[in-house]
Coordinates of C-alpha atoms (C1' of nucleotides) in Angstrom, one line a residue:
Chain A
M3 CA 6.0 11.6 -4.4
E4 CA 3.6 11.4 -7.3
T5 CA 2.3 8.1 -8.9
R6 CA 3.7 9.3 -12.2
E7 CA 7.2 9.4 -10.7
L8 CA 6.8 6.0 -9.2
R9 CA 5.7 4.5 -12.5
Y10 CA 8.6 6.1 -14.3
F11 CA 11.1 4.9 -11.8
V12 CA 9.8 1.3 -11.9
A13 CA 9.9 1.3 -15.6
V14 CA 13.5 2.4 -15.7
A15 CA 14.5 0.1 -12.8
E16 CA 13.0 -2.8 -14.6
E17 CA 14.4 -2.0 -18.1
L18 CA 17.7 -0.6 -16.8
H19 CA 17.6 1.5 -19.9
F20 CA 16.1 5.0 -20.2
G21 CA 15.2 4.7 -23.9
R22 CA 13.3 1.4 -23.6
A23 CA 11.6 2.6 -20.4
A24 CA 10.5 5.8 -22.1
Q25 CA 9.2 3.8 -25.0
R26 CA 7.3 1.5 -22.7
L27 CA 5.8 4.5 -20.9
G28 CA 4.8 6.1 -24.2
I29 CA 6.9 9.3 -23.6
A30 CA 10.2 10.6 -24.9
Q31 CA 13.4 9.9 -23.2
P32 CA 14.3 13.4 -22.0
P33 CA 11.3 14.0 -19.8
L34 CA 12.0 10.6 -18.2
S35 CA 15.6 11.5 -17.5
R36 CA 14.4 14.7 -15.9
A37 CA 11.8 13.0 -13.8
I38 CA 14.2 10.5 -12.4
A39 CA 16.8 13.2 -11.7
G40 CA 14.1 15.2 -9.9
L41 CA 13.2 12.2 -7.8
E42 CA 16.8 11.6 -6.9
R43 CA 17.2 15.2 -6.0
R44 CA 14.2 15.3 -3.7
L45 CA 15.1 12.0 -2.1
G46 CA 18.7 13.2 -1.7
A47 CA 19.9 9.8 -2.8
P48 CA 21.2 8.4 -6.1
L49 CA 18.8 5.7 -7.3
L50 CA 20.7 4.6 -10.4
E51 CA 24.3 4.4 -11.4
R52 CA 24.8 5.6 -14.9
G53 CA 27.5 3.5 -16.4
S54 CA 28.8 4.0 -19.9
R55 CA 26.7 1.0 -20.9
G56 CA 23.2 1.1 -19.5
V57 CA 22.3 1.8 -15.8
A58 CA 22.3 -0.2 -12.6
L59 CA 20.3 0.1 -9.4
T60 CA 22.0 1.4 -6.3
E61 CA 21.2 0.1 -2.8
S62 CA 18.5 2.9 -2.4
G63 CA 17.2 2.1 -5.8
T64 CA 16.6 -1.5 -5.0
V65 CA 14.7 -0.5 -1.9
L66 CA 12.6 2.0 -3.8
L67 CA 11.8 -0.5 -6.5
R68 CA 10.3 -2.9 -4.0
E69 CA 8.4 -0.2 -2.2
A70 CA 7.3 1.5 -5.3
R71 CA 5.8 -1.7 -6.7
A72 CA 3.9 -2.2 -3.4
A73 CA 2.7 1.4 -3.5
L74 CA 1.6 1.2 -7.1
D75 CA -0.2 -2.1 -6.4
A76 CA -2.0 -0.4 -3.5
I77 CA -3.1 2.5 -5.7
E78 CA -4.3 0.1 -8.4
A79 CA -6.1 -1.9 -5.8
A80 CA -7.8 1.3 -4.5
E81 CA -9.1 2.1 -7.9
R82 CA -10.3 -1.4 -8.7
R83 CA -12.0 -2.0 -5.3
T84 CA -13.7 1.4 -5.5
R85 CA -15.1 0.5 -8.9
R86 CA -16.2 -2.8 -7.7
A87 CA -17.9 -1.3 -4.7
A88 CA -19.8 1.0 -6.9
L89 CA -20.8 -1.9 -9.1
A90 CA -21.9 -4.0 -6.2
A91 CA -24.0 -1.1 -4.8
T92 CA -26.0 -0.7 -8.0
G93 CA -25.9 -4.1 -9.6
R94 CA -25.2 -7.7 -8.7
P95 CA -22.7 -8.0 -5.9
A96 CA -20.0 -10.7 -6.4
V97 CA -16.8 -12.0 -4.9
L98 CA -13.8 -12.6 -7.1
L99 CA -11.9 -15.7 -6.1
A100 CA -8.5 -16.5 -7.5
A101 CA -7.3 -20.1 -7.7
K102 CA -4.4 -21.8 -9.4
A103 CA -5.6 -23.7 -12.4
G104 CA -5.5 -27.4 -11.9
A105 CA -4.9 -27.3 -8.1
S106 CA -7.2 -28.1 -5.3
D107 CA -10.1 -28.8 -7.7
E108 CA -12.1 -30.9 -5.2
L109 CA -11.6 -28.4 -2.4
L110 CA -12.6 -25.5 -4.6
A111 CA -15.7 -27.3 -5.8
K112 CA -16.8 -28.2 -2.3
L113 CA -16.2 -24.7 -1.1
L114 CA -18.3 -23.2 -3.8
G115 CA -21.0 -25.7 -3.1
V116 CA -21.1 -25.1 0.6
Y117 CA -20.9 -21.3 0.3
A118 CA -23.6 -21.1 -2.3
A119 CA -26.0 -23.0 0.0
E120 CA -25.6 -20.4 2.7
P121 CA -28.3 -17.8 3.1
G122 CA -27.3 -14.4 1.7
A123 CA -24.5 -15.9 -0.4
V124 CA -23.5 -13.7 -3.3
A125 CA -22.1 -14.8 -6.7
V126 CA -18.6 -16.1 -6.6
D127 CA -16.6 -15.4 -9.8
V128 CA -13.7 -17.8 -10.0
V129 CA -10.5 -16.6 -11.7
L130 CA -8.3 -19.5 -12.6
C131 CA -4.7 -18.3 -13.1
G132 CA -1.2 -19.5 -13.5
P133 CA 1.0 -20.5 -10.5
G134 CA 1.9 -17.6 -8.3
E135 CA -0.4 -15.2 -10.1
Q136 CA -3.0 -15.2 -7.3
V137 CA -0.8 -13.1 -5.1
T138 CA -0.6 -10.4 -7.7
L139 CA -4.3 -10.5 -8.3
L140 CA -5.0 -10.0 -4.6
C141 CA -2.4 -7.2 -4.3
T142 CA -3.8 -5.3 -7.2
G143 CA -7.4 -5.7 -6.2
R144 CA -8.3 -7.9 -9.2
A145 CA -9.4 -10.6 -6.7
D146 CA -11.1 -10.3 -3.3
V147 CA -9.9 -13.7 -2.0
A148 CA -7.6 -16.4 -3.2
L149 CA -6.6 -20.0 -2.6
L150 CA -2.8 -20.2 -2.1
H151 CA -0.4 -23.1 -1.5
R152 CA 2.3 -22.9 1.1
P153 CA 5.2 -23.1 0.8
F154 CA 5.0 -22.2 -2.9
D155 CA 3.0 -19.0 -2.7
D156 CA 4.2 -16.1 -0.5
T157 CA 1.4 -15.4 2.0
A158 CA 3.2 -12.5 3.7
G159 CA 1.0 -9.5 4.0
F160 CA -2.3 -11.3 3.8
D161 CA -4.7 -12.7 6.4
T162 CA -5.0 -16.5 5.9
E163 CA -6.7 -19.6 7.2
D164 CA -5.4 -23.0 6.7
L165 CA -7.8 -25.3 4.9
H166 CA -6.0 -28.5 4.0
S167 CA -2.6 -30.1 4.2
E168 CA -1.3 -32.9 2.0
G169 CA 1.9 -34.7 0.9
Q170 CA 3.3 -34.6 -2.6
V171 CA 3.7 -37.2 -5.3
A172 CA 6.0 -37.5 -8.2
L173 CA 4.4 -37.6 -11.6
L174 CA 6.2 -40.0 -13.9
P175 CA 5.5 -41.4 -17.4
A176 CA 3.7 -44.7 -17.2
G177 CA 6.2 -47.5 -17.6
H178 CA 9.1 -45.6 -16.2
P179 CA 11.3 -47.9 -14.1
L180 CA 10.6 -45.9 -10.9
S181 CA 6.8 -45.8 -11.5
T182 CA 6.4 -49.2 -9.9
R183 CA 7.9 -48.2 -6.6
S184 CA 5.6 -47.7 -3.6
H185 CA 7.3 -44.5 -2.7
L186 CA 10.3 -42.3 -3.6
R187 CA 12.6 -39.8 -1.9
L188 CA 13.2 -36.3 -3.1
A189 CA 16.8 -36.9 -4.1
E190 CA 15.8 -39.8 -6.3
V191 CA 13.3 -37.8 -8.3
T192 CA 15.5 -34.8 -8.9
A193 CA 18.3 -37.2 -10.1
I194 CA 16.3 -39.1 -12.7
P195 CA 18.4 -39.0 -15.9
D196 CA 16.6 -37.5 -18.9
L197 CA 13.6 -36.5 -16.9
P198 CA 14.3 -33.0 -15.6
L199 CA 11.9 -31.0 -13.5
P200 CA 10.2 -28.3 -15.5
R201 CA 10.7 -24.6 -15.2
W202 CA 7.8 -22.4 -14.2
P203 CA 7.6 -18.8 -15.2
R204 CA 8.5 -16.1 -12.7
P205 CA 5.9 -13.4 -11.8
D206 CA 7.2 -11.2 -14.6
G207 CA 6.7 -13.9 -17.2
T208 CA 10.4 -14.8 -17.8
F209 CA 11.8 -18.3 -17.1
P210 CA 14.7 -19.2 -14.8
D211 CA 17.7 -20.8 -16.5
G212 CA 18.1 -24.5 -16.3
P213 CA 17.8 -27.8 -18.1
G214 CA 14.0 -28.5 -17.8
P215 CA 11.3 -27.6 -20.3
Q216 CA 9.3 -24.4 -19.8
V217 CA 5.7 -25.0 -18.7
R218 CA 2.9 -22.5 -18.0
D219 CA 0.1 -24.6 -16.8
H220 CA -1.0 -28.1 -15.7
T221 CA -2.0 -29.3 -19.1
Q222 CA 1.4 -28.6 -20.6
L223 CA 3.0 -30.2 -17.6
T224 CA 1.1 -33.5 -17.9
Q225 CA 1.5 -33.6 -21.6
L226 CA 5.3 -33.2 -21.3
I227 CA 5.4 -36.0 -18.7
A228 CA 3.3 -38.3 -20.8
L229 CA 5.7 -37.7 -23.6
G230 CA 8.6 -38.8 -21.3
R231 CA 10.3 -35.3 -21.4
A232 CA 9.9 -34.3 -17.8
C233 CA 8.8 -35.4 -14.4
A234 CA 7.3 -33.3 -11.6
I235 CA 6.5 -33.2 -7.9
V236 CA 3.0 -32.0 -7.2
P237 CA 0.5 -32.1 -4.3
E238 CA -1.4 -35.3 -3.9
S239 CA -4.7 -33.7 -5.0
G240 CA -3.0 -33.1 -8.4
R241 CA -3.4 -36.8 -9.2
T242 CA -7.2 -36.7 -9.3
G243 CA -8.5 -36.8 -12.8
L244 CA -5.0 -37.8 -14.0
R245 CA -4.7 -38.4 -17.8
S246 CA -3.7 -41.8 -18.9
G247 CA 0.0 -42.4 -19.4
L248 CA 1.0 -40.9 -16.1
T249 CA 1.8 -42.6 -12.8
A250 CA 1.9 -40.9 -9.4
V251 CA 4.3 -42.1 -6.7
P252 CA 4.3 -40.6 -3.2
V253 CA 7.5 -38.7 -2.3
T254 CA 8.0 -39.3 1.4
D255 CA 10.4 -36.5 2.2
A256 CA 8.8 -33.7 0.0
P257 CA 7.5 -30.8 2.1
R258 CA 3.8 -31.0 2.9
V259 CA 1.7 -28.5 1.0
T260 CA -0.9 -26.5 2.8
T261 CA -3.8 -25.0 0.9
V262 CA -4.9 -21.7 2.6
I263 CA -7.6 -19.2 1.9
A264 CA -6.1 -15.7 1.8
W265 CA -7.6 -12.2 1.7
P266 CA -6.2 -8.7 2.0
P267 CA -5.9 -7.4 5.5
H268 CA -8.6 -5.0 6.7
S269 CA -11.0 -6.4 4.2
R270 CA -14.4 -5.2 5.3
S271 CA -16.4 -7.3 2.9
T272 CA -19.0 -9.4 4.6
A273 CA -19.1 -11.7 1.6
V274 CA -15.4 -12.5 1.9
A275 CA -15.8 -13.1 5.6
E276 CA -18.7 -15.5 4.9
L277 CA -16.7 -17.3 2.3
V278 CA -13.8 -17.7 4.6
R279 CA -16.1 -19.0 7.3
A280 CA -17.6 -21.5 5.0
A281 CA -14.1 -22.6 3.9
T282 CA -12.8 -23.1 7.4
A283 CA -15.9 -25.1 8.3
L284 CA -15.3 -27.6 5.5
Chain B
M10 CA -4.9 7.8 -10.0
E11 CA -2.5 10.5 -8.8
T12 CA -1.3 10.8 -5.2
R13 CA -2.6 14.3 -5.2
E14 CA -6.1 13.1 -5.9
L15 CA -5.9 10.5 -3.2
R16 CA -4.7 13.1 -0.7
Y17 CA -7.5 15.5 -1.7
F18 CA -10.1 12.8 -1.4
V19 CA -8.9 11.6 2.0
A20 CA -9.0 15.2 3.3
V21 CA -12.5 15.7 2.1
A22 CA -13.6 12.3 3.4
E23 CA -12.2 13.0 6.8
E24 CA -13.4 16.6 7.1
L25 CA -16.7 16.0 5.3
H26 CA -16.5 19.6 4.3
F27 CA -14.9 21.0 1.2
G28 CA -14.0 24.3 2.7
R29 CA -12.2 22.9 5.7
A30 CA -10.5 20.2 3.6
A31 CA -9.2 22.8 1.2
Q32 CA -7.9 24.9 4.1
R33 CA -6.2 21.8 5.5
L34 CA -4.6 21.1 2.1
G35 CA -3.5 24.7 1.7
I36 CA -5.4 25.2 -1.5
A37 CA -8.7 27.0 -2.4
Q38 CA -12.0 25.3 -2.4
P39 CA -12.8 25.4 -6.2
P40 CA -9.8 23.3 -7.4
L41 CA -10.7 20.8 -4.7
S42 CA -14.3 20.5 -5.9
R43 CA -13.0 20.0 -9.4
A44 CA -10.5 17.4 -8.4
I45 CA -13.0 15.3 -6.6
A46 CA -15.5 15.7 -9.4
G47 CA -12.8 14.5 -11.8
L48 CA -12.1 11.5 -9.6
E49 CA -15.7 10.6 -9.5
R50 CA -16.0 10.9 -13.2
R51 CA -13.0 8.7 -13.9
L52 CA -14.1 6.1 -11.4
G53 CA -17.6 6.3 -12.7
A54 CA -18.9 6.2 -9.2
P55 CA -20.2 8.9 -6.8
L56 CA -17.9 9.1 -3.8
L57 CA -19.7 11.7 -1.8
E58 CA -23.3 12.7 -1.3
R59 CA -23.6 16.4 -1.3
G60 CA -26.4 17.2 1.0
S61 CA -27.7 20.7 1.6
R62 CA -25.7 20.7 4.8
G63 CA -22.2 19.2 4.4
V64 CA -21.4 16.0 2.6
A65 CA -21.5 12.3 3.4
L66 CA -19.5 9.3 2.2
T67 CA -21.2 6.8 -0.2
E68 CA -20.5 3.1 -0.1
S69 CA -17.8 3.5 -2.7
G70 CA -16.4 6.5 -0.9
T71 CA -16.0 4.4 2.3
V72 CA -14.1 1.8 0.3
L73 CA -11.9 4.4 -1.4
L74 CA -11.2 6.1 1.9
R75 CA -9.8 2.9 3.4
E76 CA -7.9 1.9 0.3
A77 CA -6.6 5.5 -0.3
R78 CA -5.2 5.7 3.3
A79 CA -3.4 2.4 2.7
A80 CA -2.0 3.5 -0.6
L81 CA -0.8 6.9 0.8
D82 CA 0.8 5.0 3.7
A83 CA 2.6 2.8 1.2
I84 CA 3.8 5.8 -0.8
E85 CA 5.0 7.6 2.4
A86 CA 6.8 4.3 3.4
A87 CA 8.4 4.1 0.1
E88 CA 9.9 7.6 0.4
R89 CA 11.0 7.1 4.0
R90 CA 12.5 3.7 3.5
T91 CA 14.4 4.9 0.4
R92 CA 15.8 7.8 2.4
R93 CA 16.8 5.6 5.2
A94 CA 18.5 3.1 2.8
A95 CA 20.5 6.0 1.4
L96 CA 21.5 7.0 4.9
A97 CA 22.4 3.5 5.9
A98 CA 24.6 3.1 2.7
T99 CA 26.6 6.2 3.4
G100 CA 26.6 6.6 7.2
R101 CA 25.7 4.5 10.2
P102 CA 23.1 1.9 9.6
A103 CA 20.4 1.6 12.2
V104 CA 17.1 -0.2 12.9
L105 CA 14.1 1.8 14.1
L106 CA 12.1 -0.1 16.7
A107 CA 8.7 1.2 17.8
A108 CA 7.4 0.2 21.2
K109 CA 4.5 1.3 23.3
A110 CA 5.8 3.6 26.1
G111 CA 5.5 1.9 29.5
A112 CA 4.8 -1.6 28.2
S113 CA 7.0 -4.7 28.0
D114 CA 9.9 -2.7 29.6
E115 CA 11.8 -5.8 30.7
L116 CA 11.3 -7.7 27.5
L117 CA 12.5 -4.7 25.5
A118 CA 15.6 -4.2 27.6
K119 CA 16.4 -7.9 27.4
L120 CA 15.9 -7.9 23.6
L121 CA 18.2 -4.8 23.1
G122 CA 20.8 -6.4 25.3
V123 CA 20.8 -9.8 23.6
Y124 CA 20.8 -8.3 20.1
A125 CA 23.6 -5.8 20.9
A126 CA 25.8 -8.7 21.9
E127 CA 25.4 -10.4 18.5
P128 CA 28.2 -10.0 16.0
G129 CA 27.3 -7.6 13.3
A130 CA 24.6 -5.9 15.3
V131 CA 23.7 -2.4 14.1
A132 CA 22.4 0.4 16.3
V133 CA 18.7 0.1 17.4
D134 CA 16.9 3.4 17.7
V135 CA 13.9 3.0 19.9
V136 CA 10.9 5.1 19.3
L137 CA 8.5 5.0 22.3
C138 CA 5.0 6.0 21.3
G139 CA 1.5 6.1 22.5
P140 CA -0.8 3.0 22.4
G141 CA -1.7 1.9 18.9
E142 CA 0.8 4.3 17.3
Q143 CA 3.3 1.5 16.5
V144 CA 1.1 0.2 13.7
T145 CA 1.0 3.6 12.0
L146 CA 4.7 4.0 12.4
L147 CA 5.3 0.6 10.7
C148 CA 2.8 1.3 7.9
T149 CA 4.3 4.7 7.0
G150 CA 7.9 3.5 7.2
R151 CA 8.8 5.6 10.3
A152 CA 9.7 2.3 12.0
D153 CA 11.3 -0.9 10.7
V154 CA 10.1 -3.2 13.4
A155 CA 7.7 -2.9 16.3
L156 CA 6.5 -4.6 19.5
L157 CA 2.8 -5.0 19.4
H158 CA 0.3 -6.4 21.9
R159 CA -2.5 -8.6 20.8
P160 CA -5.4 -8.3 21.1
F161 CA -5.1 -4.5 21.4
D162 CA -3.0 -3.8 18.3
D163 CA -4.1 -4.9 14.9
T164 CA -1.4 -7.2 13.5
A165 CA -3.1 -7.8 10.2
G166 CA -0.8 -7.1 7.3
F167 CA 2.4 -7.7 9.1
D168 CA 4.7 -10.6 9.6
T169 CA 4.8 -11.4 13.4
E170 CA 6.4 -13.7 15.9
D171 CA 5.0 -14.3 19.3
L172 CA 7.4 -13.4 22.1
H173 CA 5.5 -13.5 25.4
S174 CA 2.1 -14.1 26.8
E175 CA 0.8 -12.8 30.1
G176 CA -2.4 -12.3 32.1
Q177 CA -3.8 -8.9 33.1
V178 CA -4.1 -7.1 36.4
A179 CA -6.4 -4.4 37.7
L180 CA -4.6 -1.3 38.9
L181 CA -6.4 0.2 41.8
P182 CA -5.7 3.1 44.2
A183 CA -3.9 1.7 47.3
G184 CA -6.5 1.3 50.1
H185 CA -9.4 0.7 47.8
P186 CA -11.7 -1.9 49.2
L187 CA -11.0 -4.3 46.3
S188 CA -7.3 -3.9 46.5
T189 CA -7.0 -6.5 49.3
R190 CA -8.6 -9.2 47.1
S191 CA -6.3 -12.0 45.8
H192 CA -8.0 -11.8 42.4
L193 CA -10.9 -10.2 40.6
R194 CA -13.2 -10.8 37.7
L195 CA -13.6 -8.5 34.7
A196 CA -17.2 -7.7 35.5
E197 CA -16.2 -6.6 39.0
V198 CA -13.6 -4.1 37.8
T199 CA -15.8 -2.5 35.1
A200 CA -18.6 -2.1 37.7
I201 CA -16.5 -0.3 40.4
P202 CA -18.5 2.8 41.3
D203 CA -16.6 6.2 40.9
L204 CA -13.6 4.5 39.3
P205 CA -14.3 4.4 35.5
L206 CA -11.9 2.9 33.0
P207 CA -10.1 5.6 31.2
R208 CA -10.5 6.5 27.6
W209 CA -7.5 6.1 25.2
P210 CA -7.2 8.3 22.1
R211 CA -8.1 6.8 18.7
P212 CA -5.5 6.7 16.0
D213 CA -6.7 10.2 14.8
G214 CA -6.1 11.7 18.2
T215 CA -9.8 12.1 19.2
F216 CA -11.3 10.3 22.2
P217 CA -14.3 8.1 22.3
D218 CA -17.3 9.3 24.3
G219 CA -17.8 7.9 27.7
P220 CA -17.5 8.6 31.4
G221 CA -13.8 7.8 32.1
P222 CA -11.0 10.4 32.1
Q223 CA -8.9 10.9 29.0
V224 CA -5.4 9.5 29.1
R225 CA -2.6 9.6 26.6
D226 CA 0.2 7.7 28.3
H227 CA 1.1 5.5 31.2
T228 CA 2.2 8.3 33.5
Q229 CA -1.1 10.1 33.2
L230 CA -2.9 6.7 33.8
T231 CA -1.0 5.9 37.0
Q232 CA -1.4 9.4 38.3
L233 CA -5.1 9.3 37.8
I234 CA -5.4 6.0 39.5
A235 CA -3.3 7.1 42.4
L236 CA -5.6 10.1 42.7
G237 CA -8.5 7.8 43.0
R238 CA -10.1 9.0 39.7
A239 CA -9.9 5.9 37.6
C240 CA -8.9 2.2 37.6
A241 CA -7.4 0.2 34.7
I242 CA -6.8 -3.3 33.4
V243 CA -3.2 -3.7 32.1
P244 CA -0.9 -6.6 31.3
E245 CA 1.0 -8.0 34.3
S246 CA 4.3 -6.6 33.2
G247 CA 2.8 -3.1 33.7
R248 CA 3.0 -3.6 37.4
T249 CA 6.8 -3.5 37.4
G250 CA 8.3 -0.3 38.7
L251 CA 4.8 0.7 39.9
R252 CA 4.7 4.0 41.6
S253 CA 3.6 4.0 45.2
G254 CA -0.1 4.5 45.9
L255 CA -1.2 1.8 43.5
T256 CA -2.1 -1.8 43.9
A257 CA -2.3 -4.5 41.3
V258 CA -4.8 -7.4 41.5
P259 CA -4.9 -10.2 39.0
V260 CA -8.1 -10.3 36.8
T261 CA -8.6 -13.9 36.2
D262 CA -11.0 -13.8 33.2
A263 CA -9.4 -10.9 31.3
P264 CA -8.0 -11.9 27.9
R265 CA -4.4 -12.9 27.9
V266 CA -2.1 -10.4 26.2
T267 CA 0.6 -11.6 23.8
T268 CA 3.6 -9.4 23.0
V269 CA 4.6 -9.9 19.4
I270 CA 7.4 -8.5 17.3
A271 CA 6.1 -7.3 13.9
W272 CA 7.7 -6.1 10.7
P273 CA 6.5 -5.2 7.3
P274 CA 6.1 -8.2 5.0
H275 CA 8.8 -8.5 2.3
S276 CA 11.2 -6.7 4.5
R277 CA 14.7 -7.4 3.1
S278 CA 16.6 -5.9 5.9
T279 CA 19.1 -8.4 7.4
A280 CA 19.3 -6.2 10.5
V281 CA 15.5 -6.7 11.1
A282 CA 15.8 -10.4 10.5
E283 CA 18.6 -10.7 13.1
L284 CA 16.7 -8.6 15.6
V285 CA 13.6 -10.9 15.1
R286 CA 15.8 -14.0 15.5
A287 CA 17.3 -12.6 18.7
A288 CA 13.8 -11.8 20.0
T289 CA 12.4 -15.3 19.3
A290 CA 15.4 -16.9 21.0
L291 CA 14.7 -15.0 24.2
Chain C
dC4 C1' -41.7 35.7 3.7
dA5 C1' -37.6 38.2 2.7
dG6 C1' -32.9 38.5 3.7
dG7 C1' -28.6 36.6 5.0
dA8 C1' -25.3 33.0 6.1
dG9 C1' -23.2 28.9 4.7
dT10 C1' -21.7 25.6 1.2
dG11 C1' -20.5 23.6 -3.0
dA12 C1' -20.4 24.4 -8.2
dT13 C1' -19.1 27.3 -12.2
dA14 C1' -16.6 30.8 -15.0
dC15 C1' -12.5 32.6 -16.2
dC16 C1' -7.6 33.7 -16.0
dC17 C1' -2.7 32.9 -15.2
dA18 C1' 1.5 30.3 -14.7
dG19 C1' 4.3 26.4 -13.6
dG20 C1' 5.3 22.0 -15.1
dC21 C1' 5.3 18.3 -18.2
dG22 C1' 6.2 16.6 -22.6
dG23 C1' 8.1 17.3 -27.2
dT24 C1' 12.2 18.2 -30.6
dA25 C1' 16.9 19.2 -31.4
dT26 C1' 21.3 18.8 -29.8
dC27 C1' 25.3 17.9 -27.0
dG28 C1' 28.8 15.1 -24.3
dC29 C1' 30.6 10.9 -23.3
dC30 C1' 32.2 6.3 -23.9
dG31 C1' 33.2 2.0 -26.5
dC32 C1' 34.2 -0.2 -30.6
dC33 C1' 35.0 -1.4 -35.3
Chain D
dG25 C1' 39.5 8.6 -35.9
dG26 C1' 34.9 8.1 -37.0
dC27 C1' 30.6 6.2 -35.8
dG28 C1' 26.9 4.5 -33.0
dG29 C1' 24.5 4.2 -28.7
dC30 C1' 23.0 6.3 -24.6
dG31 C1' 21.9 9.7 -21.2
dA32 C1' 21.9 14.8 -20.2
dT33 C1' 20.8 19.5 -21.5
dA34 C1' 18.5 23.5 -23.9
dC35 C1' 14.6 25.4 -25.3
dC36 C1' 9.7 25.8 -26.5
dG37 C1' 4.6 25.1 -26.4
dC38 C1' 0.6 23.6 -24.3
dC39 C1' -2.1 21.5 -20.8
dT40 C1' -3.6 21.4 -16.4
dG41 C1' -3.7 22.7 -11.7
dG42 C1' -4.6 26.6 -8.8
dG43 C1' -6.3 31.4 -7.9
dT44 C1' -10.3 35.0 -7.7
dA45 C1' -15.0 36.2 -8.4
dT46 C1' -19.4 34.8 -8.6
dC47 C1' -23.5 31.9 -8.8
dA48 C1' -27.1 28.5 -7.1
dC49 C1' -29.2 26.4 -3.6
dT50 C1' -30.8 25.6 1.1
dC51 C1' -31.7 26.5 5.7
dC52 C1' -32.3 29.6 9.4
dT53 C1' -34.1 33.7 11.3
dG54 C1' -36.3 38.0 12.4

DNA sequence: CAGGAGTGATACCCAGGCGGTATCGCCGCC
DNA sequence: GGCGGCGATACCGCCTGGGTATCACTCCTG
């Protein structure tokens, strides 16, 4: 199987439309049809069901979509990591660390400080990204190591070390009736009238359906809460440096959040290993 | 990057010789040279150092070799898993389980028995393989799930559940002076004169250098020990069904061996999930 | 030191495959 | 029934990947 075929199939499987997929790929529709047909012939399995209106994935197609994405990520990672290795060999070596913007600020600052003090420490370039993006960055080689948060982020497929565990708090507009409580329960927070939980984007950038407002980062979130348009449940560390107009109340039965440091398996980078060592020693 | 280029590069990187690599790939040498040169040009990094006698990997080349192997494995897995999904959709669904031949016999038998008794259990095809091969089978999609043994097998990159932990025993020819001892220490076993530890093949099929005899499976091992040509340190469970002429003596300070069940991350197969559930409940 | 063997790079040619345009066949829907 | 949307098919041209022949360089050797 050629990378080209994989890319073509993923495009069609995501668009569920040959024309749009071809457009996205920058080619005409006929070659795309042929390529997919060839793929199906060689695999001996129908990947798509051509209905009169658009197409749908078959069982095999669903499997191939997942596997093809992983394979394409691996190829992209191979390219990126090789380029970075060449750069590190000739210029300044560096580690790319991905972290969720607005989360684990203190821990991140401490980690960078401790690691930088080590002998032989290299530069750490920090990439702050939206929620869930770190996993993609690691998969595609755009980051060497990342801070993830269980159970939100999917750590499957990476090597990880637990760094920190904490409870969660509800963020409420100051002055809200519940904001004077010493603690809350999950069910109470999700049932607050007129203060829905916000909707975060999926990895592909689209938003799930629901009543809450769409948010993309921590700033938008806190602003919406201060405006009295939403509430949220976030890890305790999210209350540090809280803007005025917000109150944090512990949620006793919310799942505990564990911050972990994650890196691709079989990573041979000594810099990453040192960084992980520094992190676990915190 | 195209799969073709990755395959070509891996061939050259493994052979460290353009001619032999081309032969292995079934093409002539000039196109291979061109393809590698193109790859280096597009990556902007030298991957190989052409010495007057043969070639050597650069730093970037080493990185690419590792990443390219992973990417090619992912592509092969994509193909295999899609084919198997198509088969399962039309014919009899099955789970492919990889296990080291001659290890964890009892546990494996029990697992198969318990799982088969479950409602909705599908057929489990067992692939017995040489030591360390399970990881490759899992990576390339030739197996859906595997029994691995820490610390021998590398579980990085898989989801795992611990099943069983056990100590290790030394296998000695019956009648050997040490065979009457109630227990031994690691240093004593490795230092036995005229009874070297055997050499197991590496993933690529070659053997490391050393004094011990080459062995490929459990039968060869026990035969060599019975002949008085080697001794070995194996998990306790390896003593079950021991052929005559062998004695097992516990090695107190040998690392404990943990049998784990492993599967590729993001596996969506319910059959695998059921099998894992049955295994952990043992 | 000249010649030869071994190895990778270059020059040049050919053809298969990939992509493009034009068109068809099929199905819903005003 | 005509029309529009969508995927498949037919056909063509060109690019690129692969083949053969040969070169350039470096050791090794007599």
